[in-house]
XYZ file of C-alpha atoms in Angstrom:
637
model
C -0.044 -0.010 -0.012
C 1.327 3.488 -0.902
C 0.305 6.831 0.660
C -1.915 7.851 -2.231
C -3.799 4.518 -1.961
C -5.658 6.223 0.906
C -7.858 7.897 -1.700
C -9.141 4.429 -2.891
C -10.128 3.261 0.610
C -13.890 2.473 1.237
C -15.103 1.024 4.527
C -18.432 0.255 6.199
C -19.618 1.526 9.544
C -22.686 2.117 11.766
C -25.164 -0.651 10.710
C -28.673 -0.297 11.828
C -31.507 -2.848 11.354
C -34.960 -2.019 9.994
C -37.876 -2.661 12.469
C -38.687 -6.040 10.717
C -35.017 -7.067 10.875
C -34.774 -7.709 7.144
C -32.791 -4.735 5.944
C -29.633 -3.021 7.236
C -28.855 0.631 6.669
C -25.034 1.043 6.627
C -22.698 3.924 5.830
C -19.904 3.527 3.232
C -17.163 6.133 3.683
C -14.189 7.060 1.556
C -11.698 9.868 1.070
C -11.766 12.541 -1.596
C -8.568 14.217 -2.831
C -10.513 16.826 -4.786
C -12.676 18.021 -1.947
C -10.192 17.070 0.738
C -13.043 15.483 2.681
C -14.737 12.222 3.629
C -17.736 11.664 1.402
C -20.174 9.010 2.795
C -23.414 7.417 1.551
C -26.188 5.471 3.136
C -26.799 1.983 1.710
C -29.600 -0.451 2.147
C -28.585 -4.139 2.388
C -30.890 -7.207 2.628
C -29.949 -9.229 5.702
C -30.324 -12.521 3.803
C -28.108 -11.335 0.978
C -30.864 -11.962 -1.565
C -30.114 -8.970 -3.587
C -27.225 -6.474 -3.944
C -26.778 -3.475 -1.681
C -28.727 -0.385 -2.840
C -27.382 3.088 -2.541
C -29.945 5.288 -0.851
C -28.268 8.644 -0.535
C -26.061 10.465 -3.080
C -23.059 10.528 -0.908
C -21.431 13.581 -2.463
C -20.782 14.906 0.992
C -21.022 13.215 4.417
C -24.385 11.346 4.730
C -24.066 9.509 8.057
C -26.049 8.334 11.224
C -28.852 6.371 9.374
C -31.827 5.569 11.685
C -35.030 3.802 10.487
C -38.395 5.283 11.460
C -40.490 2.953 13.719
C -42.679 1.900 10.758
C -39.692 1.302 8.542
C -40.819 3.598 5.775
C -38.266 6.395 6.329
C -34.656 6.880 7.304
C -33.323 9.918 9.255
C -29.741 10.782 8.652
C -27.367 13.695 9.035
C -25.447 15.445 6.217
C -23.409 18.462 5.404
C -24.718 18.529 1.787
C -25.968 22.093 2.167
C -23.146 23.614 4.152
C -20.372 22.998 6.656
C -22.476 21.656 9.443
C -24.287 18.346 9.470
C -28.040 18.859 9.553
C -30.941 16.385 10.116
C -32.798 14.933 7.029
C -35.564 12.389 6.509
C -35.846 10.328 3.323
C -38.578 7.840 2.287
C -37.103 4.312 1.767
C -39.022 4.042 -1.494
C -37.198 6.985 -2.858
C -37.770 10.803 -3.310
C -36.300 13.968 -2.019
C -34.776 14.211 1.394
C -36.625 16.575 3.804
C -34.398 18.830 5.747
C -35.444 19.434 9.410
C -32.826 21.603 10.852
C -30.849 24.767 10.049
C -28.517 24.958 13.051
C -25.084 26.578 13.528
C -23.565 23.282 14.700
C -23.545 19.566 13.781
C -26.568 17.394 14.601
C -25.616 14.120 16.473
C -27.265 11.202 18.371
C -30.414 10.990 16.306
C -33.364 9.072 17.812
C -36.918 8.584 16.497
C -39.866 8.808 18.949
C -41.777 5.497 19.245
C -44.731 6.879 17.241
C -42.505 8.230 14.483
C -43.823 11.856 14.907
C -40.648 13.392 16.332
C -36.929 13.033 16.371
C -34.585 13.781 19.214
C -30.970 14.747 18.697
C -27.976 16.643 20.242
C -26.335 19.788 19.000
C -23.952 22.426 20.334
C -25.484 25.816 21.110
C -23.001 28.637 20.465
C -23.130 31.791 22.611
C -24.523 34.946 20.975
C -20.957 36.272 20.598
C -20.463 33.748 17.698
C -22.837 35.778 15.579
C -19.903 38.129 15.112
C -17.928 36.319 12.310
C -14.826 38.413 12.633
C -12.854 36.793 15.521
C -10.918 40.066 15.998
C -14.115 41.891 16.803
C -15.717 39.141 18.924
C -16.088 39.571 22.550
C -13.458 37.743 24.675
C -14.328 34.252 25.964
C -14.862 33.937 29.669
C -14.623 30.561 31.411
C -15.111 29.533 34.966
C -14.943 25.731 34.487
C -12.500 23.141 33.153
C -13.714 21.167 30.155
C -13.918 24.437 28.222
C -12.094 22.937 25.241
C -12.176 19.643 23.455
C -9.874 18.248 20.823
C -11.352 18.205 17.395
C -14.199 20.385 18.524
C -12.385 23.421 19.742
C -13.754 25.819 22.507
C -16.839 24.250 24.061
C -17.221 26.338 27.226
C -19.340 28.751 25.218
C -20.831 26.098 22.962
C -22.396 23.493 25.236
C -24.055 20.442 23.734
C -27.758 20.112 24.496
C -30.866 17.999 23.662
C -33.447 18.952 21.034
C -36.639 17.553 19.485
C -38.075 18.326 16.069
C -41.267 17.154 14.281
C -40.355 14.443 11.721
C -42.634 16.064 9.088
C -40.804 19.342 9.240
C -43.856 21.201 10.337
C -41.960 23.227 13.049
C -38.383 24.092 13.891
C -36.495 22.221 16.530
C -37.233 22.782 20.272
C -34.289 22.940 22.619
C -35.111 20.869 25.713
C -32.024 21.368 27.899
C -29.761 24.347 28.530
C -27.212 25.708 30.922
C -23.497 25.273 31.370
C -23.514 21.526 30.990
C -22.647 18.939 28.387
C -25.649 16.745 27.520
C -25.221 13.735 25.150
C -27.304 10.905 23.930
C -31.035 10.684 23.266
C -33.124 7.603 24.103
C -36.890 7.679 24.072
C -39.003 5.670 26.584
C -41.267 3.088 24.857
C -44.377 5.142 25.718
C -42.760 8.273 24.162
C -43.163 10.369 27.426
C -39.515 10.563 28.464
C -36.087 10.971 26.840
C -33.023 9.712 28.655
C -29.517 11.272 28.094
C -26.175 11.493 29.835
C -25.008 14.586 31.571
C -23.172 15.914 34.598
C -25.018 18.727 36.436
C -23.546 18.772 39.882
C -21.672 21.985 40.975
C -18.388 20.521 40.379
C -19.147 18.494 37.340
C -16.148 19.642 35.418
C -13.528 18.374 37.949
C -14.988 15.404 39.793
C -15.629 13.264 36.686
C -18.965 11.730 37.663
C -21.646 11.494 35.022
C -25.307 10.437 35.342
C -28.282 9.320 33.406
C -30.969 11.925 33.331
C -34.550 11.793 32.015
C -36.644 14.703 30.779
C -40.296 15.078 29.872
C -40.473 14.881 26.016
C -42.488 18.048 26.051
C -39.919 19.922 28.152
C -39.205 20.651 31.754
C -36.406 20.118 34.298
C -34.182 17.081 33.802
C -34.377 14.504 36.586
C -31.322 12.594 37.637
C -31.889 8.843 37.621
C -28.524 7.311 38.609
C -27.014 7.923 42.016
C -24.322 10.472 41.285
C -21.581 8.202 42.427
C -19.831 7.136 39.196
C -19.735 7.577 35.352
C -22.789 6.701 33.119
C -23.246 7.336 29.451
C -25.155 6.140 26.311
C -28.600 5.189 27.727
C -30.927 2.761 25.956
C -34.404 1.883 27.240
C -35.620 -1.728 27.517
C -38.604 -2.587 25.258
C -40.872 -2.696 28.272
C -39.641 0.627 29.642
C -38.677 -0.691 33.041
C -34.907 -0.541 32.643
C -32.237 1.629 31.046
C -29.038 0.070 29.858
C -25.938 2.226 29.670
C -22.090 2.120 29.758
C -20.584 2.498 33.199
C -17.270 3.168 34.896
C -16.355 3.822 38.562
C -15.828 7.509 37.842
C -13.714 10.062 39.638
C -10.011 10.609 38.945
C -9.328 6.875 38.648
C -7.996 5.580 35.345
C -7.797 3.228 33.692
C -10.778 1.164 34.731
C -12.759 -1.267 32.617
C -15.937 0.123 31.169
C -18.915 -2.080 31.862
C -22.491 -2.634 30.721
C -25.126 -1.854 33.414
C -28.778 -1.508 33.740
C -30.669 0.978 35.801
C -34.143 0.511 37.271
C -36.140 3.203 35.346
C -37.927 4.195 38.494
C -35.370 3.901 41.342
C -32.093 4.304 39.503
C -30.730 1.097 41.224
C -27.819 -0.227 39.162
C -26.784 -3.719 38.198
C -23.410 -4.427 36.536
C -23.629 -7.195 33.876
C -20.129 -7.632 32.410
C -17.708 -7.703 35.447
C -17.056 -11.397 35.068
C -15.367 -10.944 31.707
C -12.571 -8.761 33.078
C -12.380 -6.949 29.679
C -13.080 -3.365 28.699
C -16.679 -3.143 27.422
C -16.249 0.497 26.280
C -14.070 0.001 23.158
C -12.041 2.925 21.895
C -12.735 4.677 19.494
C -16.392 4.657 20.877
C -18.775 2.631 18.805
C -22.387 2.767 19.978
C -24.794 2.502 22.893
C -25.873 -0.898 24.264
C -28.347 -2.595 21.928
C -31.436 -4.294 23.364
C -32.722 -7.469 21.827
C -35.725 -8.608 23.857
C -34.599 -9.200 27.378
C -30.905 -9.261 26.568
C -28.287 -6.620 25.665
C -25.711 -6.786 22.899
C -22.415 -4.968 23.430
C -18.751 -5.052 22.398
C -15.539 -5.664 24.226
C -11.752 -5.280 23.550
C -10.042 -8.636 23.829
C -6.391 -9.345 22.990
C -6.183 -7.171 19.926
C -9.732 -7.864 18.801
C -13.127 -6.295 19.259
C -15.751 -8.935 19.948
C -19.532 -8.844 20.268
C -21.420 -10.400 23.188
C -24.889 -10.798 24.548
C -25.917 -10.744 28.166
C -29.210 -11.248 29.975
C -30.461 -8.017 31.439
C -31.463 -9.660 34.723
C -27.885 -10.706 35.302
C -28.629 -14.460 35.039
C -25.964 -16.498 33.281
C -22.604 -15.515 31.832
C -22.234 -13.155 28.812
C -22.338 -15.132 25.523
C -19.891 -14.552 22.681
C -21.684 -13.756 19.395
C -18.866 -12.475 17.164
C -15.434 -13.680 17.804
C -12.182 -14.505 16.027
C -9.296 -12.431 14.731
C -11.185 -9.279 13.879
C -12.319 -5.970 15.186
C -16.064 -5.399 15.210
C -16.672 -1.713 14.437
C -20.396 -1.667 14.726
C -23.371 -3.934 15.335
C -27.158 -4.050 15.728
C -29.631 -6.646 16.965
C -33.340 -7.046 16.618
C -35.679 -10.034 16.956
C -32.761 -12.428 17.168
C -31.084 -11.039 14.060
C -27.541 -9.777 14.541
C -25.469 -7.792 11.961
C -22.087 -6.199 12.431
C -19.337 -4.326 10.584
C -15.820 -5.655 11.047
C -12.275 -5.036 9.824
C -9.286 -7.434 9.644
C -5.697 -6.798 8.971
C -6.275 -6.899 5.219
C -9.962 -5.859 5.103
C -10.810 -2.092 5.585
C -14.342 -2.847 6.889
C -17.416 -4.646 5.531
C -20.963 -5.576 6.681
C -21.738 -9.131 7.962
C -24.665 -11.159 9.012
C -23.333 -14.103 11.030
C -20.601 -15.582 8.933
C -22.070 -14.144 5.647
C -20.350 -10.988 4.132
C -23.032 -8.733 2.784
C -20.969 -5.997 1.259
C -17.837 -5.595 -0.915
C -17.252 -1.834 -0.666
C -13.507 -2.410 -0.476
C -13.159 -4.988 -3.277
C -11.443 -2.706 -5.750
C -9.108 -1.291 -3.211
C -8.084 -4.720 -1.976
C -7.592 -6.015 -5.439
C -5.332 -3.091 -6.361
C -3.355 -2.461 -3.166
C -0.594 -4.845 -2.085
C -1.507 -5.588 1.537
C 0.627 -7.298 4.157
C -0.708 -9.973 6.541
C 0.151 -9.905 10.244
C 1.441 -12.716 12.332
C 0.827 -12.789 16.079
C 3.731 -13.790 18.344
C 4.528 -13.563 22.021
C 7.303 -11.749 23.896
C 6.839 -13.276 27.336
C 3.203 -12.415 28.214
C 3.055 -9.584 25.701
C 0.954 -9.992 22.518
C 2.750 -8.661 19.411
C 2.288 -8.707 15.602
C 4.856 -8.729 12.801
C 4.102 -7.731 9.248
C 6.432 -8.717 6.359
C 6.713 -6.291 3.398
C 4.630 -7.356 0.329
C 6.925 -9.181 -2.125
C 8.924 -10.479 0.857
C 12.085 -12.362 -0.181
C 13.363 -15.150 1.952
C 17.094 -14.690 2.905
C 16.928 -10.922 2.693
C 17.078 -8.623 5.752
C 14.747 -5.664 6.121
C 14.759 -2.522 8.272
C 12.298 -2.744 11.115
C 9.839 -0.161 12.392
C 8.416 -0.590 15.968
C 5.118 1.401 16.001
C 3.623 2.101 19.472
C -0.065 2.792 20.019
C -1.582 5.689 21.920
C -3.507 5.660 25.114
C -1.797 3.953 26.842
C -5.173 2.329 27.571
C -5.850 1.242 23.916
C -4.875 -1.717 21.895
C -3.229 -2.790 18.595
C -4.259 -6.008 16.935
C -6.289 -7.497 14.105
C -7.852 -4.415 12.519
C -6.970 -2.675 9.326
C -4.244 -0.077 10.073
C -3.416 2.035 7.011
C -0.258 3.227 8.786
C 1.095 -0.268 9.213
C 0.159 -1.285 5.684
C 1.938 1.805 4.250
C 5.071 1.173 6.321
C 5.137 -2.391 5.089
C 4.447 -1.295 1.525
C 7.577 0.901 1.743
C 9.663 -2.122 2.467
C 9.792 -2.211 6.277
C 9.071 -5.061 8.709
C 6.431 -3.643 11.068
C 6.197 -4.606 14.777
C 3.059 -3.776 16.839
C 2.472 -4.732 20.462
C 0.236 -4.357 23.452
C 2.618 -3.786 26.402
C 1.449 -3.517 30.020
C -0.884 -0.495 30.235
C -2.763 -1.521 27.133
C -6.498 -2.332 27.043
C -7.887 -5.661 25.805
C -6.593 -7.650 28.701
C -7.298 -7.823 32.476
C -7.819 -4.577 34.405
C -4.595 -5.404 36.217
C -2.696 -5.390 32.940
C -4.206 -1.959 32.017
C -3.304 -0.526 35.332
C 0.267 -1.839 35.366
C 1.734 1.629 34.532
C -0.189 3.546 37.081
C 2.158 5.385 39.550
C 4.550 6.144 40.899
C 2.669 7.544 43.921
C -0.039 4.912 43.857
C 2.436 2.041 44.258
C 2.890 1.311 40.575
C 5.954 2.100 38.405
C 4.440 4.766 36.150
C 4.928 5.371 32.461
C 8.282 4.467 30.926
C 8.810 1.436 33.186
C 7.427 -1.968 32.483
C 5.883 -0.702 29.220
C 9.426 0.136 28.097
C 10.679 -3.306 29.198
C 7.796 -4.950 27.320
C 8.408 -3.043 24.062
C 12.140 -3.676 24.147
C 11.365 -7.387 24.737
C 9.143 -7.399 21.672
C 12.056 -5.956 19.625
C 14.483 -8.546 21.076
C 12.055 -11.433 20.500
C 11.455 -10.436 16.889
C 15.197 -10.239 16.203
C 15.637 -13.660 17.705
C 12.828 -15.417 16.007
C 12.762 -13.746 12.591
C 16.146 -13.615 10.903
C 14.883 -11.236 8.233
C 14.760 -8.374 10.778
C 17.909 -6.308 10.479
C 19.155 -5.421 13.965
C 21.299 -2.601 12.616
C 18.376 -0.759 11.040
C 15.775 -0.323 13.772
C 13.289 2.630 13.750
C 10.624 3.510 16.287
C 7.606 5.728 16.035
C 4.245 6.432 17.733
C 1.633 9.063 18.441
C 0.265 10.603 21.635
C 1.289 8.170 24.367
C 3.041 6.276 21.518
C 4.881 9.559 20.907
C 5.682 9.800 24.565
C 7.118 6.299 24.506
C 9.081 7.075 21.357
C 10.688 10.067 23.019
C 11.253 8.080 26.251
C 12.870 5.141 24.514
C 15.326 7.136 22.521
C 16.312 8.992 25.668
C 16.986 5.669 27.341
C 18.594 3.588 24.615
C 20.665 4.263 21.464
C 19.556 0.983 19.774
C 17.241 2.770 17.263
C 18.865 4.415 14.260
C 15.814 6.737 13.681
C 12.611 7.757 15.404
C 9.445 9.756 14.763
C 7.754 11.252 17.784
C 4.213 12.422 16.872
C 1.701 14.543 18.786
C 3.653 13.363 21.775
C 3.594 14.117 25.488
C 7.231 15.210 26.131
C 6.880 17.374 29.279
C 4.308 16.103 31.720
C 4.440 19.216 33.869
C 3.348 21.624 31.153
C 1.025 18.954 29.645
C -1.163 19.246 32.721
C -1.746 22.926 32.040
C -2.395 22.723 28.284
C -4.335 19.618 27.669
C -8.156 19.216 27.397
C -7.942 16.206 29.839
C -5.781 17.478 32.681
C -7.270 14.844 35.085
C -5.380 12.067 33.262
C -2.123 13.138 34.839
C -3.471 12.743 38.406
C -5.147 9.453 37.505
C -1.942 7.876 36.484
C 0.561 9.517 38.901
C -1.627 9.809 41.894
C -0.834 13.454 42.531
C -1.350 16.870 40.883
C 1.809 18.700 39.731
C 1.202 21.556 42.228
C 1.179 18.887 45.031
C 4.419 17.283 43.908
C 6.093 18.177 40.619
C 8.885 15.598 41.003
C 7.164 12.590 39.356
C 6.043 14.747 36.499
C 9.700 15.765 35.835
C 11.098 12.223 36.487
C 8.721 10.748 33.899
C 9.120 13.464 31.283
C 11.200 12.485 28.131
C 12.247 16.157 27.786
C 14.080 15.888 31.100
C 16.425 13.504 29.419
C 16.851 15.298 26.120
C 20.630 15.462 26.577
C 20.733 11.643 26.428
C 19.054 11.538 22.975
C 21.445 10.732 20.168
C 18.931 9.108 17.792
C 17.896 11.248 14.825
C 14.217 12.196 15.488
C 11.429 13.627 13.406
C 8.859 15.493 15.445
C 5.329 15.749 13.943
C 2.605 17.823 15.564
C -0.727 19.489 14.665
C -1.072 23.176 15.356
C -4.654 22.789 16.775
C -3.897 19.846 18.870
C -5.866 20.403 22.212
C -5.046 17.009 23.695
C -1.250 17.292 23.465
C -0.642 20.974 22.749
C 1.968 21.733 20.046
C 4.140 23.168 22.797
C 4.906 19.555 23.635
C 6.589 19.057 20.312
C 8.184 22.564 20.433
C 9.747 21.779 23.843
C 11.585 18.690 22.632
C 12.517 20.371 19.280
C 13.983 23.419 21.135
C 16.006 21.225 23.497
C 17.419 19.008 20.800
C 18.221 21.953 18.441
C 20.128 23.678 21.279
C 21.985 20.379 21.775
C 22.719 20.389 18.085
C 21.165 16.889 17.577
C 19.747 15.583 14.403
C 16.112 16.737 14.624
C 13.421 18.086 12.291
C 9.965 19.411 13.170
C 6.918 19.359 10.878
C 3.790 21.287 11.901
C 0.371 20.629 10.316
C -1.836 23.738 10.194
C -5.523 23.414 10.923
C -5.232 19.896 12.377
C -5.998 18.439 15.733
C -4.858 15.386 17.710
C -6.744 13.047 15.349
C -4.767 13.900 12.168
C -3.819 10.304 11.368
C -7.419 9.055 11.750
C -9.751 11.924 10.650
C -7.511 14.786 9.554
C -7.734 16.250 6.109
C -7.022 13.633 3.471
C -4.296 15.715 1.816
C -2.582 16.227 5.091
C -2.746 12.527 5.848
C -1.096 11.661 2.574
C 1.576 14.315 2.898
C 2.283 13.134 6.444
C 3.004 9.650 5.142
C 5.247 11.014 2.377
C 7.179 13.062 5.041
C 7.549 10.224 7.364
C 8.655 7.691 4.732
C 11.152 10.130 3.361
C 12.634 10.516 6.885
C 13.016 6.796 7.567
C 14.381 6.265 4.031
C 17.122 8.768 4.649
C 18.048 7.185 8.019
C 17.507 3.463 7.539
C 18.332 2.807 3.925
């Protein structure tokens, strides 16, 4: 695979079943070089595979979030076809013109039909009146009194809070805003009788710093939201049971306590009493990136988990009886699912499949057929370095007896996972002639909670970042060199983004074994990261202390503190609008290494945030690959 092959990618996501369970609405997304965007279309696919998929929307822009009306005759979706923001549309299944229901200043998200099909609930941000002034230089200054005033990829949110709306499905009236205030409301789930809407929110006085979130319900006609859960932990993504007596949701302990496994829970719809359903699995039931809310199917709930480099789909009885049952397993990453009347569909990706729609073992779409036929894709082989899961990818056209340069790529998080999904990055590195190593060291998700918490510390008794995770990654390199003679020990490179960028910077400041590195959107100075990130609580969660209480562990675990030890040539990539790891993190390391007259280059991407490699502009994604491959070619070939 080459960088420009990105423009040929097509993948399926967000499958939703029709009320009769016979048809799936699914989104097919691609990348456009001409528009520098991600055009997407909604397709209808028979569950039994009896006829080919039918394209329902034009897909010239981003048509996403398809949701069937309760009678199955219409589909609601969101699209930016008439402007920059995604608005809400309704389209008859039989064909015709889409009816536009909103004309808002911000994107419509979390679309949900009322049970009678007369109304649609959704979320949208509500910008302050100051935003009516288009000239930022003339706009009144922003005034914030809370944290969570900014969010990567969304910008300033302290004066653009997300709230709940309802709009008539026939377009007979404009949307009605149901919630307001200095709060973040997300999700929209109708009770079966249509009287209430459940959503997730935090509305206590200290909601921005204590990291507890609740399920609220509000009268569908308006009124004051009522808290249902107990205010003791984190709840999100509600879904009512068919009989209206329970609300399923995703749950975590909450507070400044991370990482913890996400769980599926049910709340009594009257008392708010909570029952955890997935604790026996000891796996994270809140996969990242987020996928969807729990899906009810009769008296059971369908959900996803992360498991050893895979995303699997399970079912569990809502009353807590019995163990969760595996529905979709194997060496794959489920990226979406839906269940209705015993029918289950899912989208999934593998190492060599960008993402397709399945019903059981039957593949229902071939959106990526042309791409897969054209691109030379590398398979991945799982191996073990002690207890650590790792994967190795040989370059396409691999020649036995030849030695290849090796790139160790490190995932972000650290509470995320590599594994059996389609990674365009790994495919492009392999396509450029590199052996690619990926691994899930201690601190990763997809394993026991103990494994995920292994790098907490140092003040909570654990060793902290750059400890056992470093040992595990070096063990992966050593094991690969020992087991696979085609790996050239004299031509080792390392790279990663976010926490993976941190580990890249940390590794080259603690070993000279790598001949080249690329540290991307990295955390390099933990002390200043606390004051510049949109998630400042993460530092306390891992270290057990805020920097103003004790700055020493922040300095001790900062790669920038060891900049004078770095001899490895390093390329620093950073986005100028990154609100997760501010660009000052990249600048700090660049300044230090340049003063030290080390071999360092910095590349800055204008207009991009932390998600450049996943959802940044297609042109920037391609140019990033070209820059990165040029760097490693100069250093390892």
